[in-house]
mmCIF file of N, CA, C and O in Angstrom:
data_model
loop_
_atom_site.group_PDB
_atom_site.id
_atom_site.type_symbol
_atom_site.label_atom_id
_atom_site.label_comp_id
_atom_site.label_asym_id
_atom_site.label_seq_id
_atom_site.Cartn_x
_atom_site.Cartn_y
_atom_site.Cartn_z
ATOM 1 N N ALA A 1416 0.835 -1.188 0.000
ATOM 2 C CA ALA A 1416 0.000 0.000 0.000
ATOM 3 C C ALA A 1416 0.874 1.243 0.000
ATOM 4 O O ALA A 1416 1.949 1.248 0.588
ATOM 5 N N LYS A 1417 0.391 2.284 -0.619
ATOM 6 C CA LYS A 1417 1.141 3.524 -0.678
ATOM 7 C C LYS A 1417 1.350 4.059 0.732
ATOM 8 O O LYS A 1417 0.450 4.058 1.551
ATOM 9 N N GLY A 1418 2.588 4.533 1.018
ATOM 10 C CA GLY A 1418 2.885 5.107 2.322
ATOM 11 C C GLY A 1418 3.150 4.083 3.399
ATOM 12 O O GLY A 1418 3.254 4.427 4.556
ATOM 13 N N SER A 1419 3.250 2.784 3.018
ATOM 14 C CA SER A 1419 3.410 1.763 4.050
ATOM 15 C C SER A 1419 4.844 1.288 4.221
ATOM 16 O O SER A 1419 5.097 0.411 5.025
ATOM 17 N N SER A 1420 5.811 1.848 3.474
ATOM 18 C CA SER A 1420 7.186 1.395 3.622
ATOM 19 C C SER A 1420 8.046 2.454 4.291
ATOM 20 O O SER A 1420 7.745 3.644 4.257
ATOM 21 N N ALA A 1421 9.149 1.983 4.886
ATOM 22 C CA ALA A 1421 10.095 2.878 5.541
ATOM 23 C C ALA A 1421 10.967 3.539 4.486
ATOM 24 O O ALA A 1421 11.171 3.003 3.396
ATOM 25 N N GLN A 1422 11.476 4.709 4.802
ATOM 26 C CA GLN A 1422 12.412 5.373 3.912
ATOM 27 C C GLN A 1422 13.470 6.098 4.725
ATOM 28 O O GLN A 1422 13.244 6.473 5.870
ATOM 29 N N MET A 1423 14.635 6.256 4.120
ATOM 30 C CA MET A 1423 15.731 6.998 4.722
ATOM 31 C C MET A 1423 16.367 7.802 3.596
ATOM 32 O O MET A 1423 16.515 7.312 2.485
ATOM 33 N N PHE A 1424 16.696 9.068 3.890
ATOM 34 C CA PHE A 1424 17.331 9.881 2.868
ATOM 35 C C PHE A 1424 18.228 10.924 3.501
ATOM 36 O O PHE A 1424 18.163 11.172 4.703
ATOM 37 N N LEU A 1425 19.102 11.520 2.683
ATOM 38 C CA LEU A 1425 20.090 12.489 3.141
ATOM 39 C C LEU A 1425 19.732 13.848 2.577
ATOM 40 O O LEU A 1425 19.476 13.982 1.374
ATOM 41 N N ILE A 1426 19.701 14.860 3.458
ATOM 42 C CA ILE A 1426 19.368 16.220 3.044
ATOM 43 C C ILE A 1426 20.432 17.179 3.558
ATOM 44 O O ILE A 1426 21.196 16.845 4.465
ATOM 45 N N ASP A 1427 20.440 18.404 2.989
ATOM 46 C CA ASP A 1427 21.281 19.452 3.560
ATOM 47 C C ASP A 1427 20.434 20.262 4.540
ATOM 48 O O ASP A 1427 19.252 19.972 4.747
ATOM 49 N N ASN A 1428 21.044 21.271 5.156
ATOM 50 C CA ASN A 1428 20.341 22.034 6.192
ATOM 51 C C ASN A 1428 19.176 22.862 5.668
ATOM 52 O O ASN A 1428 18.379 23.364 6.450
ATOM 53 N N LEU A 1429 19.031 22.986 4.356
ATOM 54 C CA LEU A 1429 17.894 23.700 3.774
ATOM 55 C C LEU A 1429 16.792 22.760 3.320
ATOM 56 O O LEU A 1429 15.748 23.202 2.854
ATOM 57 N N GLY A 1430 17.048 21.449 3.426
ATOM 58 C CA GLY A 1430 16.038 20.462 3.062
ATOM 59 C C GLY A 1430 16.172 19.903 1.660
ATOM 60 O O GLY A 1430 15.293 19.174 1.198
ATOM 61 N N PHE A 1431 17.270 20.206 0.955
ATOM 62 C CA PHE A 1431 17.471 19.660 -0.385
ATOM 63 C C PHE A 1431 18.032 18.244 -0.289
ATOM 64 O O PHE A 1431 18.964 17.991 0.470
ATOM 65 N N ALA A 1432 17.468 17.318 -1.058
ATOM 66 C CA ALA A 1432 17.858 15.907 -1.001
ATOM 67 C C ALA A 1432 19.146 15.650 -1.766
ATOM 68 O O ALA A 1432 19.261 16.014 -2.935
ATOM 69 N N LEU A 1433 20.098 15.002 -1.083
ATOM 70 C CA LEU A 1433 21.309 14.521 -1.740
ATOM 71 C C LEU A 1433 21.125 13.070 -2.136
ATOM 72 O O LEU A 1433 21.746 12.587 -3.074
ATOM 73 N N SER A 1434 20.301 12.356 -1.397
ATOM 74 C CA SER A 1434 19.878 11.000 -1.761
ATOM 75 C C SER A 1434 18.419 10.876 -1.350
ATOM 76 O O SER A 1434 17.978 11.530 -0.412
ATOM 77 N N TYR A 1435 17.675 10.050 -2.093
ATOM 78 C CA TYR A 1435 16.248 9.894 -1.809
ATOM 79 C C TYR A 1435 15.802 8.562 -2.407
ATOM 80 O O TYR A 1435 16.315 8.166 -3.453
ATOM 81 N N PRO A 1436 14.865 7.852 -1.771
ATOM 82 C CA PRO A 1436 14.404 6.567 -2.323
ATOM 83 C C PRO A 1436 13.900 6.674 -3.765
ATOM 84 O O PRO A 1436 14.105 5.773 -4.562
ATOM 85 N N ASP A 1437 13.260 7.772 -4.102
ATOM 86 C CA ASP A 1437 12.793 8.007 -5.470
ATOM 87 C C ASP A 1437 13.761 9.004 -6.111
ATOM 88 O O ASP A 1437 13.783 10.183 -5.743
ATOM 89 N N GLN A 1438 14.576 8.538 -7.048
ATOM 90 C CA GLN A 1438 15.660 9.321 -7.647
ATOM 91 C C GLN A 1438 15.206 10.677 -8.183
ATOM 92 O O GLN A 1438 15.979 11.628 -8.194
ATOM 93 N N LYS A 1439 13.938 10.795 -8.596
ATOM 94 C CA LYS A 1439 13.483 12.064 -9.180
ATOM 95 C C LYS A 1439 13.491 13.215 -8.167
ATOM 96 O O LYS A 1439 13.441 14.370 -8.559
ATOM 97 N N TYR A 1440 13.567 12.908 -6.850
ATOM 98 C CA TYR A 1440 13.588 13.954 -5.835
ATOM 99 C C TYR A 1440 14.993 14.403 -5.446
ATOM 100 O O TYR A 1440 15.148 15.378 -4.721
ATOM 101 N N VAL A 1441 16.041 13.721 -5.940
ATOM 102 C CA VAL A 1441 17.413 14.128 -5.638
ATOM 103 C C VAL A 1441 17.650 15.515 -6.225
ATOM 104 O O VAL A 1441 17.354 15.769 -7.389
ATOM 105 N N GLY A 1442 18.141 16.425 -5.393
ATOM 106 C CA GLY A 1442 18.341 17.809 -5.806
ATOM 107 C C GLY A 1442 17.145 18.697 -5.548
ATOM 108 O O GLY A 1442 17.226 19.913 -5.693
ATOM 109 N N SER A 1443 16.027 18.101 -5.134
ATOM 110 C CA SER A 1443 14.801 18.853 -4.862
ATOM 111 C C SER A 1443 14.674 19.150 -3.366
ATOM 112 O O SER A 1443 15.200 18.431 -2.533
ATOM 113 N N LYS A 1444 13.903 20.174 -3.058
ATOM 114 C CA LYS A 1444 13.604 20.488 -1.663
ATOM 115 C C LYS A 1444 12.549 19.503 -1.165
ATOM 116 O O LYS A 1444 11.558 19.270 -1.840
ATOM 117 N N THR A 1445 12.799 18.927 0.009
ATOM 118 C CA THR A 1445 11.926 17.874 0.543
ATOM 119 C C THR A 1445 11.099 18.363 1.726
ATOM 120 O O THR A 1445 10.673 17.580 2.559
ATOM 121 N N SER A 1446 10.834 19.658 1.788
ATOM 122 C CA SER A 1446 10.134 20.215 2.947
ATOM 123 C C SER A 1446 8.672 19.788 3.037
ATOM 124 O O SER A 1446 8.013 20.082 4.029
ATOM 125 N N SER A 1447 8.154 19.054 2.045
ATOM 126 C CA SER A 1447 6.800 18.519 2.184
ATOM 127 C C SER A 1447 6.785 17.336 3.157
ATOM 128 O O SER A 1447 5.728 16.967 3.666
ATOM 129 N N ASN A 1448 7.970 16.735 3.418
ATOM 130 C CA ASN A 1448 8.052 15.683 4.438
ATOM 131 C C ASN A 1448 7.948 16.361 5.804
ATOM 132 O O ASN A 1448 8.705 17.287 6.105
ATOM 133 N N PRO A 1449 7.006 15.945 6.661
ATOM 134 C CA PRO A 1449 6.812 16.609 7.956
ATOM 135 C C PRO A 1449 8.062 16.643 8.845
ATOM 136 O O PRO A 1449 8.268 17.609 9.569
ATOM 137 N N PHE A 1450 8.909 15.619 8.788
ATOM 138 C CA PHE A 1450 10.130 15.639 9.602
ATOM 139 C C PHE A 1450 11.096 16.712 9.113
ATOM 140 O O PHE A 1450 11.724 17.401 9.905
ATOM 141 N N VAL A 1451 11.195 16.878 7.795
ATOM 142 C CA VAL A 1451 12.063 17.909 7.225
ATOM 143 C C VAL A 1451 11.502 19.291 7.533
ATOM 144 O O VAL A 1451 12.233 20.188 7.962
ATOM 145 N N ALA A 1452 10.202 19.477 7.350
ATOM 146 C CA ALA A 1452 9.572 20.768 7.643
ATOM 147 C C ALA A 1452 9.766 21.149 9.103
ATOM 148 O O ALA A 1452 10.070 22.304 9.424
ATOM 149 N N ALA A 1453 9.632 20.190 10.008
ATOM 150 C CA ALA A 1453 9.816 20.458 11.435
ATOM 151 C C ALA A 1453 11.255 20.869 11.731
ATOM 152 O O ALA A 1453 11.502 21.775 12.527
ATOM 153 N N MET A 1454 12.223 20.224 11.062
ATOM 154 C CA MET A 1454 13.627 20.565 11.252
ATOM 155 C C MET A 1454 13.895 21.987 10.758
ATOM 156 O O MET A 1454 14.528 22.778 11.439
ATOM 157 N N ILE A 1455 13.370 22.326 9.582
ATOM 158 C CA ILE A 1455 13.569 23.665 9.025
ATOM 159 C C ILE A 1455 12.962 24.720 9.949
ATOM 160 O O ILE A 1455 13.541 25.779 10.161
ATOM 161 N N ASN A 1456 11.802 24.430 10.530
ATOM 162 C CA ASN A 1456 11.120 25.362 11.435
ATOM 163 C C ASN A 1456 11.626 25.264 12.868
ATOM 164 O O ASN A 1456 11.110 25.954 13.754
ATOM 165 N N GLN A 1457 12.602 24.398 13.117
ATOM 166 C CA GLN A 1457 13.188 24.177 14.439
ATOM 167 C C GLN A 1457 12.135 23.830 15.486
ATOM 168 O O GLN A 1457 12.169 24.299 16.616
ATOM 169 N N LYS A 1458 11.161 22.991 15.081
ATOM 170 C CA LYS A 1458 10.114 22.494 15.974
ATOM 171 C C LYS A 1458 10.025 20.992 15.785
ATOM 172 O O LYS A 1458 9.152 20.495 15.071
ATOM 173 N N PRO A 1459 10.978 20.227 16.374
ATOM 174 C CA PRO A 1459 11.042 18.781 16.135
ATOM 175 C C PRO A 1459 9.741 18.048 16.459
ATOM 176 O O PRO A 1459 9.021 18.412 17.389
ATOM 177 N N ILE A 1460 9.475 17.013 15.669
ATOM 178 C CA ILE A 1460 8.346 16.122 15.911
ATOM 179 C C ILE A 1460 8.880 14.698 15.890
ATOM 180 O O ILE A 1460 9.984 14.442 15.409
ATOM 181 N N ASP A 1461 8.112 13.747 16.428
ATOM 182 C CA ASP A 1461 8.547 12.349 16.365
ATOM 183 C C ASP A 1461 7.566 11.458 15.618
ATOM 184 O O ASP A 1461 7.851 10.302 15.350
ATOM 185 N N SER A 1462 6.390 12.001 15.246
ATOM 186 C CA SER A 1462 5.432 11.223 14.463
ATOM 187 C C SER A 1462 4.429 12.161 13.804
ATOM 188 O O SER A 1462 4.324 13.332 14.168
ATOM 189 N N TYR A 1463 3.718 11.614 12.804
ATOM 190 C CA TYR A 1463 2.673 12.364 12.109
ATOM 191 C C TYR A 1463 1.761 11.373 11.399
ATOM 192 O O TYR A 1463 2.084 10.193 11.294
ATOM 193 N N THR A 1464 0.624 11.850 10.909
ATOM 194 C CA THR A 1464 -0.276 11.026 10.111
ATOM 195 C C THR A 1464 -0.164 11.485 8.670
ATOM 196 O O THR A 1464 -0.342 12.668 8.371
ATOM 197 N N SER A 1465 0.163 10.540 7.765
ATOM 198 C CA SER A 1465 0.355 10.870 6.348
ATOM 199 C C SER A 1465 -0.974 11.233 5.699
ATOM 200 O O SER A 1465 -2.053 11.014 6.265
ATOM 201 N N THR A 1466 -0.885 11.743 4.471
ATOM 202 C CA THR A 1466 -2.104 12.089 3.731
ATOM 203 C C THR A 1466 -2.925 10.849 3.411
ATOM 204 O O THR A 1466 -4.123 10.951 3.154
ATOM 205 N N GLU A 1467 -2.284 9.653 3.453
ATOM 206 C CA GLU A 1467 -3.001 8.395 3.237
ATOM 207 C C GLU A 1467 -3.608 7.860 4.527
ATOM 208 O O GLU A 1467 -4.198 6.788 4.542
ATOM 209 N N GLY A 1468 -3.442 8.587 5.646
ATOM 210 C CA GLY A 1468 -3.999 8.163 6.928
ATOM 211 C C GLY A 1468 -3.127 7.189 7.698
ATOM 212 O O GLY A 1468 -3.575 6.590 8.670
ATOM 213 N N VAL A 1469 -1.864 7.025 7.274
ATOM 214 C CA VAL A 1469 -0.935 6.110 7.944
ATOM 215 C C VAL A 1469 -0.153 6.888 8.994
ATOM 216 O O VAL A 1469 0.438 7.925 8.695
ATOM 217 N N ARG A 1470 -0.162 6.380 10.237
ATOM 218 C CA ARG A 1470 0.628 7.005 11.299
ATOM 219 C C ARG A 1470 2.083 6.628 11.075
ATOM 220 O O ARG A 1470 2.407 5.462 10.860
ATOM 221 N N ARG A 1471 3.001 7.630 11.078
ATOM 222 C CA ARG A 1471 4.411 7.405 10.787
ATOM 223 C C ARG A 1471 5.283 7.963 11.904
ATOM 224 O O ARG A 1471 4.907 8.923 12.556
ATOM 225 N N VAL A 1472 6.438 7.342 12.092
ATOM 226 C CA VAL A 1472 7.394 7.736 13.114
ATOM 227 C C VAL A 1472 8.755 7.911 12.453
ATOM 228 O O VAL A 1472 9.033 7.299 11.423
ATOM 229 N N GLY A 1473 9.588 8.752 13.014
ATOM 230 C CA GLY A 1473 10.920 8.963 12.450
ATOM 231 C C GLY A 1473 11.557 10.192 13.044
ATOM 232 O O GLY A 1473 11.212 10.621 14.141
ATOM 233 N N GLY A 1474 12.485 10.750 12.304
ATOM 234 C CA GLY A 1474 13.158 11.936 12.790
ATOM 235 C C GLY A 1474 14.315 12.318 11.900
ATOM 236 O O GLY A 1474 14.542 11.739 10.843
ATOM 237 N N VAL A 1475 15.060 13.316 12.369
ATOM 238 C CA VAL A 1475 16.191 13.864 11.637
ATOM 239 C C VAL A 1475 17.402 13.840 12.550
ATOM 240 O O VAL A 1475 17.319 14.249 13.705
ATOM 241 N N GLU A 1476 18.525 13.350 12.041
ATOM 242 C CA GLU A 1476 19.771 13.291 12.806
ATOM 243 C C GLU A 1476 20.850 14.023 12.023
ATOM 244 O O GLU A 1476 21.102 13.716 10.863
ATOM 245 N N ARG A 1477 21.481 15.007 12.679
ATOM 246 C CA ARG A 1477 22.540 15.793 12.025
ATOM 247 C C ARG A 1477 23.819 14.975 11.919
ATOM 248 O O ARG A 1477 24.208 14.289 12.856
ATOM 249 N N VAL A 1478 24.492 15.038 10.765
ATOM 250 C CA VAL A 1478 25.787 14.391 10.554
ATOM 251 C C VAL A 1478 26.846 15.336 11.116
ATOM 252 O O VAL A 1478 26.894 16.512 10.728
ATOM 253 N N SER A 1479 27.683 14.838 12.019
ATOM 254 C CA SER A 1479 28.700 15.662 12.682
ATOM 255 C C SER A 1479 29.566 16.429 11.691
ATOM 256 O O SER A 1479 29.917 15.911 10.630
ATOM 257 N N ASN A 1480 29.899 17.657 12.072
ATOM 258 C CA ASN A 1480 30.816 18.513 11.304
ATOM 259 C C ASN A 1480 30.392 18.715 9.855
ATOM 260 O O ASN A 1480 31.239 18.741 8.951
ATOM 261 N N SER A 1481 29.086 18.828 9.624
ATOM 262 C CA SER A 1481 28.589 19.067 8.268
ATOM 263 C C SER A 1481 27.248 19.791 8.335
ATOM 264 O O SER A 1481 26.706 20.005 9.408
ATOM 265 N N ASN A 1482 26.727 20.125 7.168
ATOM 266 C CA ASN A 1482 25.381 20.700 7.098
ATOM 267 C C ASN A 1482 24.384 19.651 6.607
ATOM 268 O O ASN A 1482 23.328 19.973 6.109
ATOM 269 N N LEU A 1483 24.743 18.364 6.786
ATOM 270 C CA LEU A 1483 23.911 17.270 6.295
ATOM 271 C C LEU A 1483 23.117 16.624 7.414
ATOM 272 O O LEU A 1483 23.547 16.623 8.574
ATOM 273 N N MET A 1484 21.966 16.054 7.044
ATOM 274 C CA MET A 1484 21.111 15.365 7.992
ATOM 275 C C MET A 1484 20.541 14.110 7.368
ATOM 276 O O MET A 1484 20.241 14.094 6.171
ATOM 277 N N ILE A 1485 20.391 13.079 8.182
ATOM 278 C CA ILE A 1485 19.759 11.836 7.765
ATOM 279 C C ILE A 1485 18.328 11.863 8.276
ATOM 280 O O ILE A 1485 18.091 12.115 9.459
ATOM 281 N N VAL A 1486 17.385 11.614 7.385
ATOM 282 C CA VAL A 1486 15.969 11.588 7.747
ATOM 283 C C VAL A 1486 15.487 10.145 7.665
ATOM 284 O O VAL A 1486 15.746 9.452 6.684
ATOM 285 N N THR A 1487 14.802 9.691 8.715
ATOM 286 C CA THR A 1487 14.158 8.380 8.695
ATOM 287 C C THR A 1487 12.660 8.590 8.859
ATOM 288 O O THR A 1487 12.221 9.511 9.551
ATOM 289 N N ASP A 1488 11.891 7.741 8.213
ATOM 290 C CA ASP A 1488 10.443 7.899 8.184
ATOM 291 C C ASP A 1488 9.846 6.506 7.934
ATOM 292 O O ASP A 1488 10.141 5.896 6.914
ATOM 293 N N ALA A 1489 9.063 5.990 8.883
ATOM 294 C CA ALA A 1489 8.519 4.639 8.751
ATOM 295 C C ALA A 1489 7.119 4.572 9.329
ATOM 296 O O ALA A 1489 6.772 5.315 10.245
ATOM 297 N N PRO A 1490 6.296 3.670 8.802
ATOM 298 C CA PRO A 1490 4.943 3.510 9.349
ATOM 299 C C PRO A 1490 4.980 2.856 10.717
ATOM 300 O O PRO A 1490 5.869 2.064 11.014
ATOM 301 N N ILE A 1491 4.022 3.225 11.539
ATOM 302 C CA ILE A 1491 3.825 2.543 12.818
ATOM 303 C C ILE A 1491 2.856 1.416 12.536
ATOM 304 O O ILE A 1491 1.696 1.661 12.163
ATOM 305 N N LEU A 1492 3.317 0.203 12.655
ATOM 306 C CA LEU A 1492 2.487 -0.950 12.322
ATOM 307 C C LEU A 1492 1.765 -1.442 13.546
ATOM 308 O O LEU A 1492 2.345 -1.572 14.624
ATOM 309 N N ALA A 1493 0.502 -1.732 13.379
ATOM 310 C CA ALA A 1493 -0.295 -2.269 14.485
ATOM 311 C C ALA A 1493 0.169 -3.697 14.783
ATOM 312 O O ALA A 1493 0.473 -4.465 13.869
ATOM 313 N N ALA A 1494 0.233 -4.018 16.051
ATOM 314 C CA ALA A 1494 0.625 -5.379 16.441
ATOM 315 C C ALA A 1494 -0.484 -6.345 16.066
ATOM 316 O O ALA A 1494 -1.672 -6.074 16.279
ATOM 317 N N GLY A 1495 -0.090 -7.465 15.505
ATOM 318 C CA GLY A 1495 -1.069 -8.495 15.139
ATOM 319 C C GLY A 1495 -1.296 -9.446 16.303
ATOM 320 O O GLY A 1495 -0.696 -9.307 17.362
ATOM 321 N N PRO A 1496 -2.150 -10.438 16.105
ATOM 322 C CA PRO A 1496 -2.406 -11.404 17.169
ATOM 323 C C PRO A 1496 -1.149 -12.217 17.483
ATOM 324 O O PRO A 1496 -0.349 -12.490 16.608
ATOM 325 N N SER A 1497 -0.988 -12.575 18.732
ATOM 326 C CA SER A 1497 0.198 -13.343 19.155
ATOM 327 C C SER A 1497 0.012 -14.803 18.885
ATOM 328 O O SER A 1497 -1.017 -15.351 18.947
#
């Protein structure tokens, strides 16, 4: 299903993608991703609900001595029966 897989990508401090799961976004501003937008606005978040209604968790981690950041973004999966 759309929005159900995890993703990780590398951005600069302005939100431009240096790497991205979908190659067409490399070099583009990724501020539509809620984790990136929160980082740019300096208001960190740890989860959000996607436009598809999927609850997602992740965050942004700064790479030491650089203007680069790693963004992780994954769905929160409901636990199934044991």
